[in-house]
GROMACS .gro file of C-alpha atoms in nm:
model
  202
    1UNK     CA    1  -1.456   1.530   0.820
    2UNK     CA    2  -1.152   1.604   1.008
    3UNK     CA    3  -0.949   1.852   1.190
    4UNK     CA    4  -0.595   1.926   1.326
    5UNK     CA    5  -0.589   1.853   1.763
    6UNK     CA    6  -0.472   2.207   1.902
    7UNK     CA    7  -0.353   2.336   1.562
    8UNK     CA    8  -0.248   2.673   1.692
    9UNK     CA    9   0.036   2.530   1.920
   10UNK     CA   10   0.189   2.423   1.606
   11UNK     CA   11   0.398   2.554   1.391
   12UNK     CA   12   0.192   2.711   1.112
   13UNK     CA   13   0.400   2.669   0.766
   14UNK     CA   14   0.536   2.328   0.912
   15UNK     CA   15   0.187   2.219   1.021
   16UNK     CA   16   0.025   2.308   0.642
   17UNK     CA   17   0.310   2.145   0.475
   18UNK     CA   18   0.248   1.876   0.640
   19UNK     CA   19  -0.129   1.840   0.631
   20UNK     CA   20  -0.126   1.899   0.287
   21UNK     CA   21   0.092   1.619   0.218
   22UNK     CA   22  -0.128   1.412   0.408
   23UNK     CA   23  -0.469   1.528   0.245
   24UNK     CA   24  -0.274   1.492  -0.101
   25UNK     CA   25  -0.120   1.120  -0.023
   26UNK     CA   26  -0.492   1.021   0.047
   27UNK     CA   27  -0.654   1.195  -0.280
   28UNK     CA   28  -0.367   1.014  -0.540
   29UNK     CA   29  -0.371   0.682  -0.316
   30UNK     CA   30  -0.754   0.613  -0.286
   31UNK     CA   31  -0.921   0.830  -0.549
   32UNK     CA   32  -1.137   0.539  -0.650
   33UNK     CA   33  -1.337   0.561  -0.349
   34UNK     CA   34  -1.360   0.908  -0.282
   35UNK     CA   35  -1.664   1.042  -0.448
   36UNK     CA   36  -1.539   1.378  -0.374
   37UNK     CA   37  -1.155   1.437  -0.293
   38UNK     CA   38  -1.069   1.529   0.083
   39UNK     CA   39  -1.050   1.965   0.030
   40UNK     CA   40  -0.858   2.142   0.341
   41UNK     CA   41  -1.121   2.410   0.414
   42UNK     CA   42  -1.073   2.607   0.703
   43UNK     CA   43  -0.680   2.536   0.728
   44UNK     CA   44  -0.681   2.292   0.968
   45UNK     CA   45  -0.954   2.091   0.888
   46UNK     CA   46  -1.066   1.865   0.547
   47UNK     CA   47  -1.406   1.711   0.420
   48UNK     CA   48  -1.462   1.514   0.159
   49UNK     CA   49  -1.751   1.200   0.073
   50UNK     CA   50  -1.648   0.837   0.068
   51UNK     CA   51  -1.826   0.605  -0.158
   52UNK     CA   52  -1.862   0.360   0.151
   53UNK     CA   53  -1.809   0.294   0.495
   54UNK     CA   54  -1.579   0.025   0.480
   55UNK     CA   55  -1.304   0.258   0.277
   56UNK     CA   56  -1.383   0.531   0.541
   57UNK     CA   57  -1.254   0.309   0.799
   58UNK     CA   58  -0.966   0.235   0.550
   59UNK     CA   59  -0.868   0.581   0.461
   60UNK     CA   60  -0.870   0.662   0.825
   61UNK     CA   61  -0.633   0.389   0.918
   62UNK     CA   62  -0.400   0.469   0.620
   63UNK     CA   63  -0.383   0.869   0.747
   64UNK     CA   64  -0.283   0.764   1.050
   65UNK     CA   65  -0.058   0.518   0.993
   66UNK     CA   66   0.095   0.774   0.676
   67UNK     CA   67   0.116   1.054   1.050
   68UNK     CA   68   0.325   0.792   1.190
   69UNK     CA   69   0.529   0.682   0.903
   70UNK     CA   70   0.671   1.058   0.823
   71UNK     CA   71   0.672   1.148   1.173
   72UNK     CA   72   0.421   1.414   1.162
   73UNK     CA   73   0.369   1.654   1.514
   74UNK     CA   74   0.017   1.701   1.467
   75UNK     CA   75  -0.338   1.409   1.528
   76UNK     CA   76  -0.658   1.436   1.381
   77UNK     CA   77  -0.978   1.413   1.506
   78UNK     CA   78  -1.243   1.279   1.237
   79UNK     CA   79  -1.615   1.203   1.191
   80UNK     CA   80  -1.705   0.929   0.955
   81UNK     CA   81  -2.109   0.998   0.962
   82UNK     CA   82  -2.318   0.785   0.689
   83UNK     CA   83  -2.584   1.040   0.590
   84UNK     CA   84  -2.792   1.231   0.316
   85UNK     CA   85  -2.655   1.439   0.065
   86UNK     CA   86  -2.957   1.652  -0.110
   87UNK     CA   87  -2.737   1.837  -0.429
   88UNK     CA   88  -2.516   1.690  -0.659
   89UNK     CA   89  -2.184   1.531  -0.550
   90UNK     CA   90  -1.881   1.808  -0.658
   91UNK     CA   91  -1.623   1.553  -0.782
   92UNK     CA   92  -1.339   1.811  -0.848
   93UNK     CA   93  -1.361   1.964  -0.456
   94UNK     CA   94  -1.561   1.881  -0.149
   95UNK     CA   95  -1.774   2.231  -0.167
   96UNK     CA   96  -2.101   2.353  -0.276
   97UNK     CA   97  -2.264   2.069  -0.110
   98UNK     CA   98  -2.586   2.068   0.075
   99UNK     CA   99  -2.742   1.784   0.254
  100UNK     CA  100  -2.829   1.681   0.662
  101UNK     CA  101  -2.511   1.444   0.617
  102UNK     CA  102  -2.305   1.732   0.567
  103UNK     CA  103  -2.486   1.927   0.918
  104UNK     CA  104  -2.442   1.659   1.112
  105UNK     CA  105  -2.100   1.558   1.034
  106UNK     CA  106  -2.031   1.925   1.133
  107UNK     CA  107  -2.222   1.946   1.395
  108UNK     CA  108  -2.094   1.585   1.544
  109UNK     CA  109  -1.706   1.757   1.476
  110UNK     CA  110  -1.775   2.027   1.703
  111UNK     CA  111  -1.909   1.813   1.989
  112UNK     CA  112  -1.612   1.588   1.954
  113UNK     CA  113  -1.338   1.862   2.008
  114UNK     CA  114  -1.510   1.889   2.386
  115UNK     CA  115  -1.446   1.527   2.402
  116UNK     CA  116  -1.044   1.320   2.422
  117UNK     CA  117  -1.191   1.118   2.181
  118UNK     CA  118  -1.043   1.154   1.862
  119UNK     CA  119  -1.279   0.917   1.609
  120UNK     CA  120  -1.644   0.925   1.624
  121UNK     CA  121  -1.809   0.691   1.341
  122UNK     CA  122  -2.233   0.711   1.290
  123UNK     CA  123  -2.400   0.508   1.102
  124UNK     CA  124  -2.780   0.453   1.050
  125UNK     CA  125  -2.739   0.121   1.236
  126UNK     CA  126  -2.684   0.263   1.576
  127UNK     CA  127  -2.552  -0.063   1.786
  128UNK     CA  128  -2.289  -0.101   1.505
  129UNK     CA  129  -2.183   0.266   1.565
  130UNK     CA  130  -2.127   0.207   1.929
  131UNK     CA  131  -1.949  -0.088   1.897
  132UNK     CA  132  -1.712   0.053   1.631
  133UNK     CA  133  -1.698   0.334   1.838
  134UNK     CA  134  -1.593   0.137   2.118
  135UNK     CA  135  -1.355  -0.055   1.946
  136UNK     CA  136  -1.166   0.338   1.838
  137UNK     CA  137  -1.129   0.387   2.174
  138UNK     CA  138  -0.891   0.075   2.220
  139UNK     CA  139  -0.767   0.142   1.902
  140UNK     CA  140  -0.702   0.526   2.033
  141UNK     CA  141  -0.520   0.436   2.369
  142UNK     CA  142  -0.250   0.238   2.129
  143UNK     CA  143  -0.188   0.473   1.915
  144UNK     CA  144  -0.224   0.757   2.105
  145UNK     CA  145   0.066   0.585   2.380
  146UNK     CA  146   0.333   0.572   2.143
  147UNK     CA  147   0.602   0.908   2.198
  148UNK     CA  148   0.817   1.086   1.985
  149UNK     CA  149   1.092   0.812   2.058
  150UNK     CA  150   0.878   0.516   1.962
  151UNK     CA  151   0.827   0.586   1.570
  152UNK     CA  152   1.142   0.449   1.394
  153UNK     CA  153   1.026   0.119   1.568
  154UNK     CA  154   0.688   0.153   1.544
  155UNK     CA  155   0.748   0.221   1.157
  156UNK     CA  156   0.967  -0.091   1.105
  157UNK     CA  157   0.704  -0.304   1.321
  158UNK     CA  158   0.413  -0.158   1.104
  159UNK     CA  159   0.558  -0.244   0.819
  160UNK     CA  160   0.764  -0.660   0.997
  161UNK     CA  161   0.555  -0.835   1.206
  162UNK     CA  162   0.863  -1.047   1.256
  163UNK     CA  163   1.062  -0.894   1.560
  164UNK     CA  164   1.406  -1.114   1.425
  165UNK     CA  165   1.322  -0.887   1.129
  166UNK     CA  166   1.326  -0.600   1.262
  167UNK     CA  167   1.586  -0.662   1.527
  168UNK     CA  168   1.784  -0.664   1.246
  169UNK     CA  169   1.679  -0.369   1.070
  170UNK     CA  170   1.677  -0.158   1.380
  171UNK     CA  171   2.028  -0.304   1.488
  172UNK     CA  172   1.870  -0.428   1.805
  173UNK     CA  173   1.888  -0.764   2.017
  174UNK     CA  174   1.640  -0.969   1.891
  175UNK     CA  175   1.518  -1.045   2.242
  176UNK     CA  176   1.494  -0.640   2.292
  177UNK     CA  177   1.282  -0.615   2.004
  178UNK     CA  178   1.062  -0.846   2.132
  179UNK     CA  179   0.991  -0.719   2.429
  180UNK     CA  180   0.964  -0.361   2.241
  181UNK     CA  181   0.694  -0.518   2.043
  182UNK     CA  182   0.513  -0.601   2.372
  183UNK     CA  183   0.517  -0.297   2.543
  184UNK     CA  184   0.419  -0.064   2.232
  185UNK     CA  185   0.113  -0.309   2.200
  186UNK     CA  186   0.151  -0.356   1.833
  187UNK     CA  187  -0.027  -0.711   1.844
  188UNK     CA  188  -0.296  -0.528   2.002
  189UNK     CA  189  -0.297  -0.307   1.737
  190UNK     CA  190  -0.327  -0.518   1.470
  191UNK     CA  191  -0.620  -0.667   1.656
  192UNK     CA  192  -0.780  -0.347   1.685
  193UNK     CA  193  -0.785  -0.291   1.301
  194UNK     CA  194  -0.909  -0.656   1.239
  195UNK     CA  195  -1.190  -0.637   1.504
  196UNK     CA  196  -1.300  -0.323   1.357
  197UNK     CA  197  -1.303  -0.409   0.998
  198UNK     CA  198  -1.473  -0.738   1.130
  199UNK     CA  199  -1.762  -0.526   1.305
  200UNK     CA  200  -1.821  -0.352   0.991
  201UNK     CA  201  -1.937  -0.661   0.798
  202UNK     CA  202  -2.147  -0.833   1.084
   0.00000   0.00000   0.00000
């Protein structure tokens, strides 16, 4: 589960447009694992149920990386909570589904939005959680440092790890775009993603 951070300082047609987009991107992109599609339900928020944990952690790295790519104004808080679901699995829409996965997930959402924290991943294995958890708070701090100014870069480096590369493409001194690579922490980044994926598997 997931929800829009302070959706009702936004812009409300520009905001659902954009949401949408993002919730749709996901659906067409990773519809193999999704055992039921991510389904906006109360406007600014989407559920939806993940065949595993692993592409969880996947589809919540490509929705934020997809925020940064198109430049959206909003972030997302989500829950990624391995529980029970008692009824059968709606594959056509994430409703009409009944289980303590489901209660917790909501109930964990809500406690998060009294938190800065914007990922909170439970699992039945408890010391995994924490460390993963751990590791979304370095991962958070990256992300959530770059400004409005940062994304063409951050785009091009997301996309080059080479800064000659994207010197180039951003029609920059290559010795700038080094040093831009530094200070938006995109080796740290990249760590971030690896050490979490890694954590997942251990």
């Amino acid at each position: 589960m997931a929800d829009v951070i302070a959706s009702t300082k936004l812009n409300s047609d520009i905001l659902m447009k954009q949401f949408r987009l993002l919730v749709d991107s996901i659906n067409n992109n990773r519809h193999n694992q999704l055992k039921s599609p991510l389904t906006i339900t109360l406007g600014d928020e989407f559920q939806g149920v993940i065949d595993t944990i692993e592409n969880g952690i996947d589809i919540i790295f490509d929705m934020e990386e997809l925020r940064i790519v198109h430049d959206f104004d909003f972030k997302l808080r989500y829950v990624l909570h391995e529980g029970q679901i008692d009824t059968e699995i709606n594959k056509n829409i994430a409703y009409q589904m009944l289980g303590e996965g489901l209660t917790k997930a909501r109930e964990s959402l809500s406690i998060l939005k009294k938190s800065n924290n914007r990922f909170l991943i439970q699992l039945e294995d408890q010391a995994k959680s924490n460390a993963l958890n751990k590791a979304f708070s370095i991962y958070q701090n990256v992300v959530d440092s770059w400004k409005k100014k940062d994304v063409a870069l951050v785009k091009e480096f997301l996309k080059n790890d080479d800064y000659k590369v994207v010197a180039k493409i951003a029609d920059i001194d290559p010795s700038n775009a080094w040093r831009r690579k530094n200070s938006l922490n995109i080796k740290i980044y990249k760590y971030c993603k690896e050490i979490i994926l890694i954590l997942l598997k251990n």
